[in-house]
XYZ file of C-alpha atoms in Angstrom:
654
model
C -38.418 73.470 26.457
C -37.074 74.876 29.721
C -33.582 73.484 29.023
C -33.539 75.016 25.547
C -34.359 78.444 26.976
C -31.507 78.195 29.504
C -29.091 77.227 26.719
C -30.322 80.138 24.625
C -29.788 82.578 27.486
C -26.265 81.272 28.145
C -25.447 81.434 24.423
C -26.854 84.954 24.209
C -24.668 86.156 27.082
C -21.620 84.526 25.501
C -22.479 86.127 22.185
C -22.658 89.560 23.805
C -19.254 89.071 25.416
C -17.767 88.007 22.065
C -19.210 91.085 20.421
C -17.715 93.351 23.099
C -14.307 91.736 22.522
C -14.607 91.973 18.724
C -15.760 95.601 18.911
C -12.426 96.582 20.506
C -10.508 95.544 17.379
C -12.728 96.843 14.559
C -11.620 100.011 12.759
C -14.934 101.862 13.084
C -18.334 101.636 14.715
C -20.132 100.854 11.443
C -18.333 97.511 11.153
C -18.813 96.843 14.863
C -22.586 97.241 14.643
C -22.815 94.998 11.561
C -20.702 92.351 13.323
C -23.129 92.450 16.239
C -26.117 91.994 13.939
C -24.327 89.105 12.190
C -23.751 87.369 15.524
C -27.373 87.938 16.507
C -28.525 86.401 13.223
C -26.404 83.291 13.720
C -27.675 83.047 17.310
C -31.343 83.228 16.267
C -30.820 80.649 13.514
C -28.785 78.238 15.634
C -31.032 78.188 18.718
C -34.368 78.771 16.940
C -35.627 81.179 19.562
C -38.253 82.031 16.937
C -38.989 80.556 13.524
C -36.218 81.012 10.993
C -38.434 83.151 8.740
C -39.540 85.276 11.699
C -35.886 85.678 12.703
C -34.957 86.846 9.190
C -37.790 89.405 9.079
C -36.838 90.604 12.574
C -33.236 91.179 11.474
C -34.463 93.097 8.427
C -36.645 95.341 10.599
C -33.763 95.841 13.060
C -31.524 96.944 10.171
C -34.148 99.469 9.143
C -34.499 100.885 12.659
C -30.736 101.156 13.215
C -30.288 102.734 9.780
C -32.890 105.390 10.578
C -31.793 106.176 14.140
C -28.087 105.410 13.611
C -27.072 109.052 13.894
C -28.161 108.956 17.553
C -25.470 106.378 18.310
C -22.818 107.907 16.085
C -23.176 105.952 12.849
C -21.885 108.085 9.970
C -24.339 106.643 7.444
C -27.294 104.196 7.310
C -26.395 100.497 7.310
C -28.939 99.981 4.541
C -30.503 102.816 2.523
C -34.273 102.978 3.222
C -35.041 102.441 -0.467
C -33.095 99.154 -0.423
C -34.485 97.646 2.775
C -37.373 95.784 1.117
C -35.775 95.458 -2.293
C -35.116 91.787 -1.575
C -38.770 91.005 -2.260
C -38.257 92.072 -5.878
C -34.751 90.658 -6.212
C -33.712 88.379 -9.030
C -33.266 85.416 -6.658
C -36.642 85.724 -4.915
C -38.650 86.260 -8.104
C -36.801 83.314 -9.664
C -37.769 81.073 -6.744
C -41.432 82.091 -7.004
C -41.370 81.375 -10.743
C -39.751 77.947 -10.465
C -42.236 76.901 -7.788
C -45.080 77.786 -10.155
C -43.396 76.004 -13.080
C -42.793 72.894 -10.961
C -46.417 72.833 -9.765
C -47.596 73.244 -13.361
C -45.538 70.311 -14.618
C -46.830 68.247 -11.709
C -50.421 69.188 -12.531
C -50.084 67.580 -15.967
C -48.943 64.309 -14.428
C -45.396 64.580 -15.791
C -43.771 64.589 -12.373
C -45.740 61.494 -11.445
C -44.316 59.707 -14.479
C -40.798 60.808 -13.551
C -41.353 59.519 -10.017
C -42.633 56.222 -11.398
C -39.582 55.877 -13.638
C -37.211 56.509 -10.732
C -39.014 53.947 -8.580
C -38.966 51.411 -11.403
C -35.202 51.837 -11.840
C -34.174 52.345 -8.219
C -36.710 50.243 -6.350
C -38.247 51.415 -3.088
C -35.350 51.390 -0.630
C -33.769 54.561 0.696
C -30.238 53.433 -0.190
C -31.189 53.208 -3.887
C -33.731 56.025 -4.142
C -31.379 58.691 -2.733
C -28.676 58.152 -5.416
C -31.304 58.012 -8.174
C -32.981 61.277 -7.151
C -29.788 63.085 -6.189
C -27.873 62.034 -9.297
C -30.713 63.109 -11.580
C -31.116 66.484 -9.869
C -27.350 67.019 -9.859
C -27.154 66.406 -13.598
C -30.063 68.767 -14.345
C -28.555 71.375 -12.027
C -25.369 71.375 -14.111
C -27.087 73.261 -16.936
C -29.833 75.173 -15.126
C -29.956 77.121 -11.860
C -29.784 74.763 -8.885
C -32.837 76.271 -7.205
C -34.784 75.648 -10.414
C -33.729 72.003 -10.506
C -34.617 71.556 -6.830
C -38.033 73.189 -7.230
C -38.721 71.069 -10.301
C -38.097 67.881 -8.310
C -40.020 68.855 -5.176
C -43.263 67.277 -6.441
C -41.317 64.227 -7.660
C -39.889 63.636 -4.188
C -43.325 64.216 -2.673
C -44.822 61.495 -4.859
C -41.984 59.075 -4.165
C -42.472 59.709 -0.443
C -46.181 58.980 -0.780
C -45.593 55.727 -2.654
C -42.790 54.346 -0.518
C -43.701 55.691 2.917
C -40.206 57.210 3.248
C -40.453 60.577 5.054
C -39.760 63.675 2.981
C -37.207 64.648 5.637
C -34.984 61.734 4.551
C -35.191 62.524 0.835
C -35.273 66.296 0.379
C -31.962 67.206 2.025
C -29.898 64.820 -0.162
C -31.775 66.129 -3.201
C -31.219 69.776 -2.217
C -27.546 69.362 -1.363
C -26.882 67.528 -4.646
C -28.724 70.261 -6.554
C -26.208 72.728 -5.098
C -23.306 70.399 -5.862
C -24.536 69.831 -9.412
C -24.205 73.565 -10.036
C -20.418 73.148 -9.898
C -20.243 70.767 -12.882
C -20.334 73.422 -15.619
C -19.677 77.146 -15.834
C -23.422 77.811 -16.297
C -24.603 75.741 -13.327
C -24.504 78.474 -10.690
C -24.547 82.254 -10.570
C -20.971 82.641 -9.192
C -19.532 80.510 -12.016
C -21.589 82.384 -14.629
C -20.231 85.635 -13.193
C -16.611 84.488 -12.848
C -15.401 85.070 -16.420
C -16.793 88.622 -16.398
C -14.976 89.274 -13.124
C -11.738 87.885 -14.597
C -12.004 90.183 -17.630
C -12.699 93.243 -15.494
C -9.869 92.363 -13.085
C -7.457 91.906 -16.013
C -7.815 95.619 -16.810
C -5.930 96.525 -13.672
C -3.241 93.833 -13.940
C 0.081 93.879 -15.793
C 0.310 91.679 -18.900
C 2.345 88.953 -17.204
C -0.378 88.392 -14.586
C -3.470 88.564 -16.789
C -5.749 85.525 -16.771
C -7.535 83.481 -19.401
C -11.247 82.862 -19.004
C -12.568 79.393 -18.194
C -14.378 77.213 -20.758
C -17.798 75.595 -20.217
C -16.474 72.261 -18.946
C -13.280 73.430 -17.218
C -14.769 72.654 -13.806
C -16.481 69.382 -14.756
C -13.969 67.000 -13.086
C -14.201 68.978 -9.848
C -17.994 69.242 -9.966
C -18.447 65.536 -10.664
C -16.151 64.648 -7.759
C -18.157 66.937 -5.447
C -21.496 65.497 -6.611
C -20.315 61.896 -6.189
C -19.009 62.785 -2.730
C -22.414 64.167 -1.749
C -24.266 61.084 -2.988
C -21.877 58.646 -1.282
C -22.067 60.706 1.929
C -25.835 60.386 2.201
C -25.880 56.728 1.163
C -23.334 55.797 3.842
C -24.112 58.314 6.581
C -27.715 59.291 5.824
C -29.088 57.027 8.531
C -27.075 58.966 11.113
C -27.332 62.587 9.936
C -30.839 62.794 8.457
C -33.933 63.234 10.659
C -35.132 59.759 11.615
C -38.871 60.378 11.473
C -41.264 62.563 9.525
C -42.109 65.756 11.369
C -45.662 66.741 12.111
C -45.563 69.465 9.480
C -43.748 67.413 6.871
C -45.420 65.910 3.847
C -45.401 62.134 3.869
C -47.283 59.276 2.322
C -50.257 57.812 4.151
C -51.984 54.482 3.768
C -55.639 54.233 4.744
C -55.471 50.418 4.742
C -54.438 50.427 8.425
C -57.694 52.161 9.299
C -59.816 49.589 7.475
C -57.853 46.701 8.934
C -58.592 47.924 12.459
C -62.230 48.904 11.838
C -63.387 46.047 9.619
C -60.735 43.411 10.178
C -59.655 43.485 6.528
C -56.218 42.044 5.935
C -56.094 43.106 2.298
C -53.086 44.475 0.500
C -52.320 45.442 -3.088
C -50.160 43.204 -5.291
C -49.441 42.446 -8.934
C -49.830 39.092 -10.673
C -48.318 38.239 -14.071
C -50.327 35.679 -16.062
C -48.140 33.451 -18.301
C -49.504 32.237 -21.638
C -50.085 28.695 -20.376
C -51.755 29.574 -17.076
C -55.105 27.900 -16.226
C -56.748 31.307 -15.736
C -55.786 32.533 -19.239
C -59.019 32.777 -21.220
C -61.202 33.154 -18.123
C -63.124 36.281 -17.168
C -62.387 38.476 -14.140
C -65.647 37.362 -12.535
C -64.506 33.720 -12.675
C -61.522 34.243 -10.349
C -62.746 36.899 -7.922
C -65.569 35.370 -5.859
C -64.259 31.814 -5.335
C -60.831 33.104 -4.261
C -61.961 36.164 -2.275
C -59.876 38.461 -4.472
C -60.636 41.699 -6.207
C -59.076 42.613 -9.555
C -58.782 46.391 -9.612
C -56.528 46.830 -12.635
C -55.504 44.846 -15.710
C -52.994 45.330 -18.509
C -53.534 43.250 -21.651
C -50.836 43.483 -24.287
C -48.827 46.696 -24.265
C -51.531 49.356 -24.268
C -54.857 47.956 -23.016
C -54.648 49.162 -19.405
C -57.836 49.475 -17.342
C -58.326 50.550 -13.737
C -61.563 49.250 -12.226
C -62.208 46.766 -15.086
C -65.675 45.303 -15.565
C -66.231 41.695 -14.484
C -66.736 40.492 -18.072
C -63.194 41.401 -19.173
C -61.257 38.368 -20.413
C -57.874 37.563 -18.879
C -55.375 36.819 -21.637
C -51.950 35.228 -21.489
C -49.179 37.671 -20.574
C -51.702 39.906 -18.785
C -50.741 41.763 -15.606
C -53.367 41.986 -12.856
C -53.501 44.430 -9.962
C -55.222 42.424 -7.215
C -56.491 43.361 -3.760
C -56.564 40.460 -1.339
C -55.150 38.714 1.714
C -51.416 38.030 1.146
C -51.529 34.328 2.084
C -54.627 33.675 0.000
C -53.161 35.502 -2.982
C -49.863 33.591 -2.803
C -51.739 30.284 -2.681
C -53.805 31.332 -5.694
C -50.659 32.340 -7.609
C -48.842 29.062 -6.878
C -51.874 26.952 -7.834
C -52.198 28.640 -11.225
C -48.556 29.097 -12.167
C -48.657 32.884 -11.780
C -45.767 35.233 -11.059
C -46.329 37.096 -7.780
C -45.024 40.659 -7.323
C -45.009 42.063 -3.803
C -44.319 45.588 -5.124
C -46.202 47.462 -7.825
C -44.313 47.817 -11.109
C -46.820 47.946 -13.953
C -49.424 49.929 -11.978
C -47.020 51.951 -9.821
C -48.364 55.196 -11.282
C -52.067 54.348 -11.682
C -52.497 52.702 -8.258
C -50.140 54.919 -6.231
C -51.606 56.298 -2.975
C -51.732 59.706 -4.653
C -54.023 58.331 -7.370
C -56.142 55.548 -5.833
C -56.889 53.734 -2.600
C -59.488 52.332 -0.213
C -62.520 54.460 0.633
C -65.750 54.193 2.595
C -69.176 55.095 1.191
C -72.672 54.704 2.641
C -75.993 54.084 0.885
C -78.397 56.876 1.996
C -82.152 56.263 2.560
C -83.186 57.952 -0.706
C -80.634 56.232 -2.911
C -81.909 54.798 -6.195
C -79.642 51.790 -5.605
C -81.641 50.415 -2.648
C -82.979 46.966 -3.489
C -80.461 46.454 -6.290
C -77.277 44.421 -6.059
C -73.796 45.612 -6.961
C -73.835 43.144 -9.835
C -77.074 44.582 -11.204
C -75.924 48.192 -11.170
C -72.362 47.394 -12.361
C -70.716 49.402 -9.602
C -67.257 48.982 -11.027
C -68.124 49.837 -14.606
C -70.619 52.658 -13.969
C -69.264 54.310 -10.812
C -65.585 53.297 -10.826
C -65.664 51.597 -7.411
C -64.717 47.993 -6.648
C -66.520 46.740 -3.525
C -64.239 44.706 -1.270
C -66.471 44.502 1.836
C -69.989 45.371 2.998
C -70.734 46.313 6.605
C -74.356 45.728 7.668
C -75.961 45.214 11.067
C -72.660 45.205 12.920
C -71.163 42.515 10.688
C -68.580 42.841 7.953
C -69.184 40.650 4.895
C -66.399 40.140 2.381
C -65.724 38.953 -1.119
C -66.739 35.298 -1.161
C -69.801 35.906 1.037
C -71.867 36.819 -2.007
C -71.815 40.566 -1.295
C -72.152 41.492 -4.974
C -75.457 39.589 -5.190
C -77.001 41.087 -2.032
C -79.624 43.812 -2.531
C -78.281 47.043 -1.113
C -80.017 48.524 1.929
C -80.113 52.015 3.413
C -77.245 52.425 5.822
C -74.986 49.859 4.167
C -71.339 50.860 4.454
C -69.313 49.814 1.425
C -65.551 49.473 1.589
C -64.376 50.087 -1.949
C -61.218 50.498 -3.950
C -61.405 53.505 -6.239
C -59.397 56.154 -7.976
C -59.558 59.513 -6.245
C -60.890 61.102 -9.434
C -63.841 58.712 -9.340
C -64.412 59.477 -5.655
C -64.558 63.196 -6.409
C -67.409 62.535 -8.858
C -69.085 60.200 -6.362
C -69.274 62.999 -3.777
C -71.705 64.772 -6.121
C -73.848 61.668 -6.658
C -76.999 61.555 -4.435
C -76.946 57.742 -4.468
C -73.906 57.725 -2.168
C -72.591 59.482 0.899
C -68.792 59.525 0.798
C -67.379 59.087 4.302
C -63.707 59.195 3.351
C -62.613 62.821 3.095
C -58.852 62.648 3.723
C -57.660 61.778 0.243
C -55.814 63.718 -2.486
C -58.431 65.888 -4.189
C -56.121 66.313 -7.113
C -57.331 67.463 -10.498
C -54.722 66.445 -13.033
C -54.720 68.049 -16.471
C -52.886 65.613 -18.764
C -54.401 67.345 -21.806
C -52.289 70.404 -20.926
C -48.978 68.547 -21.108
C -48.041 70.037 -24.504
C -48.633 73.590 -23.291
C -46.658 72.898 -20.105
C -43.701 71.475 -22.025
C -43.835 74.373 -24.473
C -43.554 77.069 -21.810
C -41.023 75.071 -19.809
C -38.938 74.775 -22.983
C -39.283 78.512 -23.633
C -38.073 79.335 -20.116
C -35.175 76.887 -20.377
C -34.211 78.212 -23.811
C -34.186 81.799 -22.567
C -31.916 80.759 -19.686
C -29.427 78.795 -21.783
C -29.270 80.761 -25.023
C -29.898 84.400 -24.094
C -28.505 86.888 -21.596
C -31.993 87.645 -20.259
C -32.179 87.928 -16.464
C -33.001 84.621 -14.812
C -36.104 86.001 -13.091
C -37.600 87.292 -16.355
C -36.863 84.037 -18.182
C -38.451 81.906 -15.468
C -41.407 84.226 -14.963
C -42.053 84.001 -18.716
C -42.531 80.273 -18.298
C -44.609 80.698 -15.133
C -47.032 83.241 -16.595
C -47.297 81.115 -19.728
C -48.440 78.177 -17.574
C -51.147 80.337 -16.017
C -52.355 81.986 -19.247
C -52.558 78.624 -21.029
C -54.659 77.109 -18.232
C -52.096 74.575 -17.054
C -52.370 76.124 -13.586
C -55.048 78.369 -12.130
C -53.918 81.582 -10.460
C -55.223 80.365 -7.063
C -53.175 77.186 -7.474
C -50.129 79.270 -8.359
C -50.450 81.200 -5.086
C -50.719 77.912 -3.178
C -47.651 76.494 -4.952
C -45.375 79.194 -3.562
C -43.658 78.489 -0.228
C -44.002 81.960 1.255
C -41.861 80.978 4.230
C -38.934 80.475 1.847
C -39.700 83.749 0.078
C -39.711 85.801 3.296
C -36.569 84.057 4.557
C -34.533 84.916 1.475
C -35.946 88.376 0.853
C -35.316 89.411 4.462
C -31.671 88.270 4.447
C -30.732 90.217 1.311
C -30.439 93.607 3.099
C -28.174 91.964 5.704
C -25.827 90.852 2.925
C -25.914 94.375 1.532
C -24.980 95.809 4.928
C -22.104 93.325 5.327
C -20.731 94.330 1.932
C -21.242 98.115 1.877
C -20.121 98.711 5.459
C -16.714 97.183 4.748
C -17.359 94.333 7.206
C -16.786 91.614 4.609
C -13.495 93.093 3.429
C -12.355 93.560 7.022
C -13.123 89.907 7.912
C -11.258 88.697 4.833
C -8.262 90.897 5.556
C -8.062 89.855 9.216
C -8.328 86.185 8.330
C -5.531 86.318 5.779
C -3.255 88.399 8.010
C -3.472 85.675 10.644
C -1.961 83.199 8.191
C 1.273 85.093 7.796
C 3.965 83.495 5.659
C 2.528 80.040 4.920
C 2.346 77.681 1.942
C 0.238 78.445 -1.118
C -1.965 75.431 -0.386
C -2.855 76.773 3.086
C -3.598 80.245 1.694
C -5.852 78.742 -0.976
C -7.678 76.743 1.703
C -8.087 79.889 3.795
C -9.659 81.691 0.826
C -12.080 78.775 0.363
C -12.995 78.854 4.075
C -13.578 82.631 4.022
C -15.745 82.285 0.893
C -17.701 79.501 2.619
C -18.340 81.711 5.635
C -19.378 84.696 3.536
C -21.899 82.683 1.516
C -23.648 81.691 4.762
C -24.402 85.307 5.670
C -24.717 86.986 2.275
C -25.557 86.063 -1.313
C -23.078 83.814 -3.093
C -22.962 86.340 -5.924
C -22.073 89.141 -3.501
C -19.413 86.978 -1.876
C -17.924 86.147 -5.290
C -17.829 89.783 -6.428
C -16.177 90.802 -3.171
C -13.593 88.025 -2.868
C -12.440 87.356 -6.454
C -10.369 90.589 -6.769
C -8.966 90.003 -3.275
C -8.046 86.389 -4.088
C -6.374 87.420 -7.362
C -4.166 89.974 -5.598
C -3.237 87.479 -2.886
C -2.327 84.856 -5.539
C -0.066 87.332 -7.330
C 1.629 88.346 -4.070
C 2.404 84.758 -3.094
C 3.331 83.571 -6.599
C 0.257 81.398 -7.174
C -2.006 81.116 -10.201
C -4.563 83.980 -9.887
C -7.119 82.294 -12.168
C -7.050 79.211 -9.968
C -7.591 81.268 -6.831
C -10.486 83.091 -8.533
C -12.049 79.735 -9.441
C -11.576 78.576 -5.857
C -13.728 81.473 -4.685
C -16.465 80.852 -7.266
C -16.666 77.168 -6.318
C -16.418 77.687 -2.557
C -19.387 80.063 -2.576
C -21.485 76.980 -3.419
C -20.400 75.415 -0.111
C -23.569 76.559 1.624
C -24.928 73.645 3.647
C -24.472 74.631 7.290
C -27.428 77.052 7.494
C -30.687 77.274 5.486
C -29.636 80.603 3.949
C -29.000 79.256 0.436
C -32.025 79.474 -1.853
C -32.204 75.688 -2.243
C -31.997 75.033 1.510
C -34.673 77.638 2.173
C -36.836 76.005 -0.480
C -36.754 72.506 1.062
C -36.916 73.563 4.700
C -40.692 74.007 4.882
C -41.928 70.949 2.936
C -39.653 68.574 4.893
C -40.167 70.209 8.283
C -36.424 70.689 8.821
C -34.977 72.641 11.725
C -31.783 74.669 11.618
C -30.177 71.962 13.760
C -30.790 69.441 10.968
C -28.775 71.564 8.541
C -26.034 72.126 11.107
C -25.701 68.387 11.751
C -25.773 67.126 8.151
C -24.420 70.304 6.579
C -21.451 70.612 8.912
C -19.990 67.315 7.696
C -20.893 68.130 4.085
C -19.088 71.483 4.407
C -15.886 69.762 5.551
C -16.150 67.146 2.789
C -16.722 69.881 0.196
C -13.597 71.784 1.243
C -11.501 68.605 1.318
C -12.580 67.377 -2.123
C -12.383 70.893 -3.584
C -8.784 71.388 -2.495
C -7.683 67.938 -3.629
C -9.344 68.229 -7.039
C -8.267 71.843 -7.651
C -4.624 70.955 -7.131
C -4.927 67.589 -8.867
C -6.641 68.936 -11.998
C -4.997 72.360 -12.271
C -2.198 72.848 -9.769
C 0.156 75.383 -11.259
C -0.142 73.962 -14.775
C -2.661 76.400 -16.258
C -0.754 79.006 -18.331
C -1.402 82.681 -17.709
C -2.324 85.005 -20.492
C 0.793 86.406 -22.018
C 3.086 83.882 -20.347
């Protein structure tokens, strides 16, 4: 910690010197002050002197103070009008993020996101190299026709469930998903706000241009080849380089999957694990009952699928095992393999059929104790039908300092006060057991999740309404999404308390606090001055270099202000530069609109801010992985722009 502070002090001194040098060349003090605040913001983000959300709020407050007392230091006007300082909290982007978080939590509450996660795992397996392309490709495709922050928020619970089932840290899954959500927004002209805005900017710019330089608007799929190339680049980048650029371990504040089996192995010496067994038609156990195979083999059947639709979790012991059944079995790996080989069974080391029902988010091992006043004292587990009546499958019984297991006759032993039962159960059943006076539930760290599958129709209805309003009307994005969010709450899919919990307020404060900084950069003339200075440095160079410079400037602007603001500011400038140097103005305008999606280096983009908290990312993580992604984006963008369009697109009137 001491070293970090020394580095921060050295960087701060260097930053001050740079600001003094820059201040000598700016045309007025207004721009000089904004440049200083910009440098301070980058410094706070890069060295994490305080939390990134605290830094953003601090910058917002500093803007307010300087705006109010600016006349004392010679500022001709406030950097940000007082009425606009906190307007970010009601901005279209922030309200949209709150709404999509609520919609995503609502869809997850119905169990839909769990099914999506199960489908991805079934197709992609459980390795990082296959899961990342599956998640990222899916999110990228969805992001091509809806706002990228909406697609990312929708898949947050999916990634959380996949992390829980596979043990892969969220920090290794969320950044690829978030980056590809941003990249997917470049596939169509409705995938991101700058591209949606571009045609309107072209039409308004045409009014001030002579006929020979006027531009045609872009069609829906004009950018598809470029967007697909960018998305594929992002996926390949994380598949090949993810092991080097992504955080190696889950952070303390990151969400990750946990497995209680380790605890029971250490405490009770249980070497059990969960597997699947497929029973062929001619197997010796076909036609037998569950009870016939459990005791003699020290196994516990906790789930069975007979046919295509007869699926039971915690099946009673008198259920018949039919040919072509699939069994979910808890047992020692060596013993289970021996049992499978002896009976001609197909052994699956990974869950496929029961991946959803027996996922760590739905079921697991728990510990319950028989209290002195329990009505079950003196009765055996077989007599009271523990599995059928209470939904718990006893795998071990701890009594008098000894642990007895399946095969020791534990289901025929009369229960005694103080007996500790190690059971496999669904978490829903354990919730009900906590209210039952016959048991004392010791296990408390488990997902107390109340799913509402009966609300799936209402959830899909309001999600469809929100999506329809986005795609087929000109209604503001925030209103369209909030329509879906409030519909989820009014229909009972999500309770209002759950909606508050679903919102990542750290992300909200980060984005809302940076909006006035973007406003100050734009209204003070700082953005235009930076663009002008950058292009003047180029002098008389090739069109390709000028186009690259415009893309770089747009990339920088979108890191410190909204991508919409950067697009509005730079498109007219890029068009005039293209005309002056004999290039295609429409192509330069498109370059700006695409480059403002190149926002990976800092967590200032809405998607990056959204994933930062759940994965426990630091700014340094974005700088490491995002720096390379930024360079790749610019490289692929320039190659594809000139390969697909070049100078071939005709101008209006030509």
